[in-house]
Amino acid sequence: MKNLEEKTIREETIFQGRVVSLAVADVRLPNGETAKRELVRHPGAVAIIPLTHDGKIVMVEQYRKPLEKTVVEIPAGKMEQGEQREKTALRELEEETGYKASGLDLLTSFYTAPGFADEILHIFVAKGLRQQKNSLALDEDEFINVIEVTLEEAKQLIEEESICDAKTMYAIQYLELQHLKEENN
């Protein structure tokens, strides 16, 4: 079968939240039949791999209600309407960690769960970090501990399942590959 596209016949938003909306769509399948699709709509997000001058990774520790546990992650956040992804990354880095970066490099972008959501996540590497005094600007319902870990400590946090999300595990894998490349040169 060459054409795999599903044509939307009708779509209804059934929930509009602060972070996501939920829609139900009726679609025409490639074989002419119809089906329903539940769709999570998200404006997109960024994640930042902040590296200190001594090679440590600045991370955030926070409670995640869907998991019912405290986890360690790289800083991340939702893009605001019309906001450029670089601006979002710099804003989220400073708000969540108190660090400013002199530079950002886009590492990659990927869809987090394309089977039901349109969220795209842009991962940046932040360099030239400068810690700002008293510059955390957390949302009123956001509680975060900022920590700095080595690559080895981050790998241990994965083993302990304190790091358990895809974006952070991807970041650690990336840094490990960079480390191996440097060793082999």
CSV table of N, CA, C and O in Angstrom, one decimal, residues 12-113:
chain,number,residue,atom,x,y,z
A,12,GLU,N,-12.8,17.4,16.9
A,12,GLU,CA,-13.5,18.1,18.0
A,12,GLU,C,-12.5,18.2,19.2
A,12,GLU,O,-12.0,17.2,19.7
A,13,THR,N,-12.3,19.4,19.7
A,13,THR,CA,-11.5,19.6,20.9
A,13,THR,C,-12.4,19.4,22.1
A,13,THR,O,-13.4,20.0,22.2
A,14,ILE,N,-12.0,18.4,22.9
A,14,ILE,CA,-12.9,18.0,24.0
A,14,ILE,C,-12.3,18.5,25.4
A,14,ILE,O,-13.0,18.5,26.4
A,15,PHE,N,-11.1,19.0,25.4
A,15,PHE,CA,-10.5,19.5,26.6
A,15,PHE,C,-9.4,20.5,26.2
A,15,PHE,O,-8.6,20.2,25.3
A,16,GLN,N,-9.4,21.7,26.8
A,16,GLN,CA,-8.4,22.7,26.6
A,16,GLN,C,-7.8,23.0,27.9
A,16,GLN,O,-8.4,23.7,28.7
A,17,GLY,N,-6.5,22.6,28.1
A,17,GLY,CA,-5.8,22.9,29.3
A,17,GLY,C,-4.8,23.9,29.2
A,17,GLY,O,-4.6,24.6,28.2
A,18,ARG,N,-4.0,24.1,30.3
A,18,ARG,CA,-2.9,25.1,30.3
A,18,ARG,C,-1.7,24.6,29.5
A,18,ARG,O,-1.0,25.4,28.9
A,19,VAL,N,-1.5,23.3,29.4
A,19,VAL,CA,-0.3,22.8,28.7
A,19,VAL,C,-0.7,22.0,27.5
A,19,VAL,O,-0.1,22.1,26.5
A,20,VAL,N,-1.8,21.3,27.5
A,20,VAL,CA,-2.2,20.5,26.3
A,20,VAL,C,-3.7,20.6,26.1
A,20,VAL,O,-4.5,21.1,27.0
A,21,SER,N,-4.1,20.2,24.9
A,21,SER,CA,-5.5,20.1,24.6
A,21,SER,C,-5.7,18.7,24.1
A,21,SER,O,-4.8,18.0,23.6
A,22,LEU,N,-6.9,18.2,24.2
A,22,LEU,CA,-7.2,16.8,23.7
A,22,LEU,C,-8.3,16.9,22.7
A,22,LEU,O,-9.4,17.6,22.9
A,23,ALA,N,-8.1,16.3,21.6
A,23,ALA,CA,-9.1,16.3,20.5
A,23,ALA,C,-9.4,14.9,20.1
A,23,ALA,O,-8.6,14.0,20.3
A,24,VAL,N,-10.6,14.7,19.6
A,24,VAL,CA,-11.0,13.4,19.0
A,24,VAL,C,-11.3,13.6,17.5
A,24,VAL,O,-12.0,14.6,17.2
A,25,ALA,N,-10.7,12.8,16.7
A,25,ALA,CA,-10.8,13.0,15.2
A,25,ALA,C,-11.4,11.8,14.6
A,25,ALA,O,-11.1,10.6,15.0
A,26,ASP,N,-12.3,12.0,13.7
A,26,ASP,CA,-12.8,10.9,12.8
A,26,ASP,C,-11.9,11.0,11.5
A,26,ASP,O,-11.8,12.1,11.0
A,27,VAL,N,-11.3,9.9,11.1
A,27,VAL,CA,-10.4,9.9,10.0
A,27,VAL,C,-10.9,8.8,9.0
A,27,VAL,O,-11.5,7.8,9.4
A,28,ARG,N,-10.5,9.1,7.7
A,28,ARG,CA,-10.7,8.1,6.7
A,28,ARG,C,-9.4,7.4,6.5
A,28,ARG,O,-8.4,8.0,6.2
A,29,LEU,N,-9.4,6.1,6.6
A,29,LEU,CA,-8.2,5.3,6.5
A,29,LEU,C,-7.8,5.0,5.0
A,29,LEU,O,-8.7,5.2,4.1
A,30,PRO,N,-6.6,4.6,4.7
A,30,PRO,CA,-6.2,4.4,3.3
A,30,PRO,C,-7.1,3.4,2.6
A,30,PRO,O,-7.2,3.4,1.4
A,31,ASN,N,-7.7,2.5,3.4
A,31,ASN,CA,-8.6,1.4,2.7
A,31,ASN,C,-10.0,1.9,2.6
A,31,ASN,O,-10.9,1.1,2.2
A,32,GLY,N,-10.3,3.2,2.9
A,32,GLY,CA,-11.6,3.7,2.8
A,32,GLY,C,-12.5,3.6,4.0
A,32,GLY,O,-13.6,4.3,4.1
A,33,GLU,N,-12.1,2.9,5.0
A,33,GLU,CA,-12.8,2.7,6.2
A,33,GLU,C,-12.6,4.0,7.1
A,33,GLU,O,-11.8,4.8,6.8
A,34,THR,N,-13.4,4.1,8.2
A,34,THR,CA,-13.2,5.2,9.1
A,34,THR,C,-12.7,4.7,10.5
A,34,THR,O,-13.0,3.5,10.8
A,35,ALA,N,-12.1,5.6,11.2
A,35,ALA,CA,-11.7,5.3,12.6
A,35,ALA,C,-11.6,6.5,13.4
A,35,ALA,O,-11.7,7.6,12.9
A,36,LYS,N,-11.6,6.4,14.7
A,36,LYS,CA,-11.4,7.5,15.6
A,36,LYS,C,-10.0,7.6,16.1
A,36,LYS,O,-9.3,6.6,16.3
A,37,ARG,N,-9.5,8.8,16.3
A,37,ARG,CA,-8.1,9.0,16.8
A,37,ARG,C,-8.2,10.0,18.0
A,37,ARG,O,-8.9,11.1,17.8
A,38,GLU,N,-7.6,9.7,19.1
A,38,GLU,CA,-7.5,10.6,20.2
A,38,GLU,C,-6.1,11.3,20.1
A,38,GLU,O,-5.1,10.7,19.9
A,39,LEU,N,-6.2,12.7,20.1
A,39,LEU,CA,-5.0,13.5,19.8
A,39,LEU,C,-4.6,14.4,20.9
A,39,LEU,O,-5.5,15.2,21.3
A,40,VAL,N,-3.4,14.4,21.4
A,40,VAL,CA,-3.0,15.4,22.3
A,40,VAL,C,-2.2,16.5,21.6
A,40,VAL,O,-1.3,16.2,20.8
A,41,ARG,N,-2.7,17.7,21.7
A,41,ARG,CA,-2.1,18.8,21.0
A,41,ARG,C,-1.2,19.6,22.0
A,41,ARG,O,-1.7,19.9,23.2
A,42,HIS,N,0.0,19.9,21.6
A,42,HIS,CA,1.0,20.5,22.5
A,42,HIS,C,1.7,21.6,21.7
A,42,HIS,O,2.1,21.3,20.5
A,43,PRO,N,2.0,22.7,22.3
A,43,PRO,CA,2.7,23.8,21.5
A,43,PRO,C,4.2,23.6,21.2
A,43,PRO,O,4.8,24.3,20.5
A,44,GLY,N,4.8,22.5,21.8
A,44,GLY,CA,6.2,22.2,21.6
A,44,GLY,C,6.9,22.6,22.8
A,44,GLY,O,6.5,23.4,23.7
A,45,ALA,N,8.1,22.1,23.0
A,45,ALA,CA,8.9,22.3,24.2
A,45,ALA,C,10.4,22.3,23.8
A,45,ALA,O,10.8,21.9,22.7
A,46,VAL,N,11.2,22.7,24.8
A,46,VAL,CA,12.7,22.7,24.7
A,46,VAL,C,13.2,22.0,25.9
A,46,VAL,O,12.6,21.9,26.9
A,47,ALA,N,14.4,21.4,25.7
A,47,ALA,CA,15.2,20.9,26.8
A,47,ALA,C,16.6,21.3,26.6
A,47,ALA,O,17.1,21.5,25.5
A,48,ILE,N,17.3,21.5,27.7
A,48,ILE,CA,18.6,22.1,27.7
A,48,ILE,C,19.6,21.2,28.4
A,48,ILE,O,19.3,20.8,29.5
A,49,ILE,N,20.7,21.0,27.8
A,49,ILE,CA,21.8,20.2,28.4
A,49,ILE,C,22.8,21.3,28.8
A,49,ILE,O,23.7,21.8,28.1
A,50,PRO,N,22.8,21.8,30.1
A,50,PRO,CA,23.7,22.9,30.6
A,50,PRO,C,24.9,22.3,31.1
A,50,PRO,O,24.9,21.4,32.0
A,51,LEU,N,26.1,22.7,30.5
A,51,LEU,CA,27.4,22.1,31.0
A,51,LEU,C,28.2,23.2,31.6
A,51,LEU,O,28.4,24.3,31.0
A,52,THR,N,28.6,23.0,32.8
A,52,THR,CA,29.5,23.9,33.6
A,52,THR,C,30.9,23.9,33.0
A,52,THR,O,31.2,23.0,32.2
A,53,HIS,N,31.7,24.9,33.4
A,53,HIS,CA,33.1,25.0,32.9
A,53,HIS,C,33.9,23.8,33.3
A,53,HIS,O,34.8,23.4,32.6
A,54,ASP,N,33.5,23.1,34.4
A,54,ASP,CA,34.2,21.9,34.8
A,54,ASP,C,33.6,20.6,34.3
A,54,ASP,O,33.9,19.5,34.8
A,55,GLY,N,32.6,20.7,33.3
A,55,GLY,CA,32.0,19.5,32.7
A,55,GLY,C,30.9,18.9,33.4
A,55,GLY,O,30.4,17.8,33.1
A,56,LYS,N,30.4,19.5,34.5
A,56,LYS,CA,29.2,19.0,35.2
A,56,LYS,C,27.9,19.4,34.4
A,56,LYS,O,27.9,20.3,33.7
A,57,ILE,N,26.9,18.6,34.6
A,57,ILE,CA,25.6,18.8,34.0
A,57,ILE,C,24.7,19.4,35.1
A,57,ILE,O,24.5,18.8,36.1
A,58,VAL,N,24.1,20.5,34.7
A,58,VAL,CA,23.1,21.2,35.7
A,58,VAL,C,21.8,20.5,35.4
A,58,VAL,O,21.3,20.5,34.3
A,59,MET,N,21.2,20.0,36.5
A,59,MET,CA,19.9,19.3,36.3
A,59,MET,C,19.0,19.8,37.4
A,59,MET,O,19.3,20.5,38.3
A,60,VAL,N,17.7,19.4,37.2
A,60,VAL,CA,16.7,19.8,38.2
A,60,VAL,C,16.0,18.5,38.7
A,60,VAL,O,15.9,17.5,38.0
A,61,GLU,N,15.7,18.6,40.0
A,61,GLU,CA,15.0,17.5,40.7
A,61,GLU,C,13.7,18.0,41.0
A,61,GLU,O,13.5,19.1,41.6
A,62,GLN,N,12.6,17.3,40.6
A,62,GLN,CA,11.3,17.7,41.0
A,62,GLN,C,10.3,16.6,41.0
A,62,GLN,O,10.6,15.5,40.4
A,63,TYR,N,9.2,16.8,41.7
A,63,TYR,CA,8.2,15.8,41.8
A,63,TYR,C,7.3,15.8,40.6
A,63,TYR,O,6.9,16.8,40.1
A,64,ARG,N,7.1,14.6,40.0
A,64,ARG,CA,6.3,14.5,38.8
A,64,ARG,C,5.0,13.7,39.2
A,64,ARG,O,5.1,12.5,39.4
A,65,LYS,N,3.9,14.4,39.2
A,65,LYS,CA,2.6,13.8,39.7
A,65,LYS,C,2.2,12.5,38.9
A,65,LYS,O,1.8,11.5,39.4
A,66,PRO,N,2.3,12.6,37.5
A,66,PRO,CA,1.9,11.3,36.8
A,66,PRO,C,2.7,10.1,37.2
A,66,PRO,O,2.2,9.0,37.1
A,67,LEU,N,4.0,10.3,37.7
A,67,LEU,CA,4.8,9.2,38.1
A,67,LEU,C,4.7,8.9,39.6
A,67,LEU,O,5.2,7.9,40.0
A,68,GLU,N,4.2,9.9,40.3
A,68,GLU,CA,4.1,9.8,41.8
A,68,GLU,C,5.5,9.6,42.4
A,68,GLU,O,5.6,8.8,43.4
A,69,LYS,N,6.5,10.3,41.9
A,69,LYS,CA,7.8,10.3,42.5
A,69,LYS,C,8.6,11.5,42.0
A,69,LYS,O,8.3,12.2,41.1
A,70,THR,N,9.7,11.7,42.8
A,70,THR,CA,10.7,12.8,42.4
A,70,THR,C,11.7,12.2,41.5
A,70,THR,O,12.2,11.1,41.6
A,71,VAL,N,11.9,13.0,40.4
A,71,VAL,CA,12.9,12.5,39.4
A,71,VAL,C,13.9,13.6,39.1
A,71,VAL,O,13.7,14.8,39.5
A,72,VAL,N,15.0,13.3,38.4
A,72,VAL,CA,16.0,14.2,38.0
A,72,VAL,C,16.0,14.3,36.5
A,72,VAL,O,15.9,13.3,35.8
A,73,GLU,N,16.0,15.5,36.0
A,73,GLU,CA,15.9,15.8,34.6
A,73,GLU,C,16.8,16.9,34.2
A,73,GLU,O,17.2,17.7,35.0
A,74,ILE,N,17.0,17.0,32.9
A,74,ILE,CA,17.6,18.3,32.4
A,74,ILE,C,16.5,19.3,32.3
A,74,ILE,O,15.3,19.0,32.3
A,75,PRO,N,16.9,20.6,32.5
A,75,PRO,CA,15.8,21.6,32.4
A,75,PRO,C,15.1,21.6,31.1
A,75,PRO,O,15.6,21.4,30.1
A,76,ALA,N,13.8,21.9,31.2
A,76,ALA,CA,12.9,21.9,30.0
A,76,ALA,C,11.7,22.7,30.3
A,76,ALA,O,11.4,23.1,31.4
A,77,GLY,N,11.0,23.1,29.2
A,77,GLY,CA,9.8,23.8,29.3
A,77,GLY,C,9.1,24.0,28.0
A,77,GLY,O,9.6,23.8,27.0
A,78,LYS,N,7.8,24.4,28.2
A,78,LYS,CA,6.9,24.6,27.1
A,78,LYS,C,7.2,25.9,26.4
A,78,LYS,O,7.5,26.9,27.0
A,79,MET,N,7.1,25.9,25.1
A,79,MET,CA,7.2,27.1,24.2
A,79,MET,C,5.9,27.9,24.4
A,79,MET,O,4.8,27.3,24.4
A,80,GLU,N,6.1,29.2,24.5
A,80,GLU,CA,5.0,30.1,24.5
A,80,GLU,C,4.5,30.4,23.1
A,80,GLU,O,5.4,30.3,22.1
A,81,GLN,N,3.3,30.8,22.9
A,81,GLN,CA,2.8,31.1,21.6
A,81,GLN,C,3.7,32.1,20.8
A,81,GLN,O,4.0,33.2,21.4
A,82,GLY,N,4.2,31.8,19.7
A,82,GLY,CA,5.0,32.7,18.9
A,82,GLY,C,6.5,32.8,19.3
A,82,GLY,O,7.2,33.6,18.7
A,83,GLU,N,6.9,32.2,20.4
A,83,GLU,CA,8.2,32.3,20.9
A,83,GLU,C,9.2,31.4,20.2
A,83,GLU,O,8.9,30.3,19.9
A,84,GLN,N,10.3,32.0,19.8
A,84,GLN,CA,11.4,31.2,19.2
A,84,GLN,C,12.0,30.2,20.1
A,84,GLN,O,12.1,30.5,21.3
A,85,ARG,N,12.3,29.0,19.6
A,85,ARG,CA,12.8,27.9,20.5
A,85,ARG,C,14.1,28.3,21.2
A,85,ARG,O,14.2,27.9,22.4
A,86,GLU,N,15.0,29.1,20.6
A,86,GLU,CA,16.2,29.5,21.3
A,86,GLU,C,15.8,30.4,22.5
A,86,GLU,O,16.4,30.3,23.6
A,87,LYS,N,14.9,31.3,22.3
A,87,LYS,CA,14.5,32.2,23.4
A,87,LYS,C,13.8,31.4,24.5
A,87,LYS,O,14.1,31.6,25.7
A,88,THR,N,13.0,30.4,24.2
A,88,THR,CA,12.4,29.5,25.2
A,88,THR,C,13.5,28.8,26.0
A,88,THR,O,13.5,28.7,27.2
A,89,ALA,N,14.5,28.3,25.3
A,89,ALA,CA,15.6,27.6,26.0
A,89,ALA,C,16.3,28.4,26.9
A,89,ALA,O,16.6,28.0,28.1
A,90,LEU,N,16.7,29.6,26.5
A,90,LEU,CA,17.4,30.6,27.4
A,90,LEU,C,16.6,31.0,28.6
A,90,LEU,O,17.0,31.0,29.7
A,91,ARG,N,15.3,31.2,28.4
A,91,ARG,CA,14.3,31.6,29.4
A,91,ARG,C,14.2,30.4,30.4
A,91,ARG,O,14.3,30.6,31.6
A,92,GLU,N,13.9,29.2,29.9
A,92,GLU,CA,13.7,28.1,30.8
A,92,GLU,C,15.0,27.8,31.6
A,92,GLU,O,14.9,27.4,32.8
A,93,LEU,N,16.1,27.9,31.0
A,93,LEU,CA,17.4,27.6,31.7
A,93,LEU,C,17.5,28.5,32.9
A,93,LEU,O,17.8,28.1,34.0
A,94,GLU,N,17.3,29.8,32.6
A,94,GLU,CA,17.5,30.8,33.7
A,94,GLU,C,16.4,30.6,34.8
A,94,GLU,O,16.7,30.7,36.0
A,95,GLU,N,15.1,30.5,34.3
A,95,GLU,CA,14.0,30.3,35.3
A,95,GLU,C,14.2,29.1,36.2
A,95,GLU,O,14.0,29.2,37.4
A,96,GLU,N,14.6,28.0,35.6
A,96,GLU,CA,14.7,26.8,36.4
A,96,GLU,C,16.0,26.5,37.2
A,96,GLU,O,16.0,25.8,38.1
A,97,THR,N,17.1,27.1,36.7
A,97,THR,CA,18.4,26.8,37.3
A,97,THR,C,19.1,28.0,37.8
A,97,THR,O,20.1,27.9,38.6
A,98,GLY,N,18.7,29.2,37.4
A,98,GLY,CA,19.5,30.4,37.8
A,98,GLY,C,20.7,30.6,36.9
A,98,GLY,O,21.5,31.5,37.2
A,99,TYR,N,20.9,29.9,35.9
A,99,TYR,CA,22.1,30.0,35.0
A,99,TYR,C,21.7,30.7,33.7
A,99,TYR,O,20.6,30.5,33.2
A,100,LYS,N,22.6,31.6,33.2
A,100,LYS,CA,22.5,32.1,31.9
A,100,LYS,C,23.6,31.5,31.0
A,100,LYS,O,24.6,31.1,31.5
A,101,ALA,N,23.3,31.3,29.7
A,101,ALA,CA,24.3,30.7,28.8
A,101,ALA,C,24.7,31.8,27.8
A,101,ALA,O,24.0,32.6,27.4
A,102,SER,N,26.0,31.7,27.5
A,102,SER,CA,26.5,32.6,26.4
A,102,SER,C,26.3,32.0,25.0
A,102,SER,O,26.3,32.8,24.1
A,103,GLY,N,25.9,30.7,25.0
A,103,GLY,CA,25.7,30.2,23.7
A,103,GLY,C,24.8,28.9,23.8
A,103,GLY,O,24.8,28.2,24.8
A,104,LEU,N,24.1,28.7,22.7
A,104,LEU,CA,23.2,27.5,22.6
A,104,LEU,C,23.5,26.8,21.2
A,104,LEU,O,23.6,27.5,20.2
A,105,ASP,N,23.6,25.5,21.2
A,105,ASP,CA,23.7,24.8,20.0
A,105,ASP,C,22.5,23.8,19.9
A,105,ASP,O,22.3,23.0,20.9
A,106,LEU,N,21.7,23.8,18.8
A,106,LEU,CA,20.7,22.9,18.7
A,106,LEU,C,21.2,21.5,18.4
A,106,LEU,O,22.0,21.3,17.5
A,107,LEU,N,20.9,20.6,19.2
A,107,LEU,CA,21.4,19.2,19.1
A,107,LEU,C,20.5,18.4,18.2
A,107,LEU,O,20.9,17.8,17.2
A,108,THR,N,19.2,18.4,18.5
A,108,THR,CA,18.2,17.7,17.7
A,108,THR,C,16.8,18.1,18.1
A,108,THR,O,16.6,18.8,19.1
A,109,SER,N,15.9,17.7,17.3
A,109,SER,CA,14.4,17.8,17.6
A,109,SER,C,13.8,16.5,17.3
A,109,SER,O,14.1,15.8,16.3
A,110,PHE,N,12.8,16.2,18.1
A,110,PHE,CA,12.1,14.9,17.9
A,110,PHE,C,10.7,15.0,18.5
A,110,PHE,O,10.4,15.8,19.4
A,111,TYR,N,9.8,14.1,18.0
A,111,TYR,CA,8.4,14.0,18.5
A,111,TYR,C,8.4,13.0,19.6
A,111,TYR,O,9.0,12.0,19.5
A,112,THR,N,7.8,13.4,20.7
A,112,THR,CA,7.9,12.7,22.0
A,112,THR,C,7.1,11.4,22.0
A,112,THR,O,7.5,10.4,22.5
A,113,ALA,N,5.9,11.4,21.4
A,113,ALA,CA,5.0,10.3,21.3
A,113,ALA,C,4.1,10.4,20.1
A,113,ALA,O,2.9,10.7,20.3
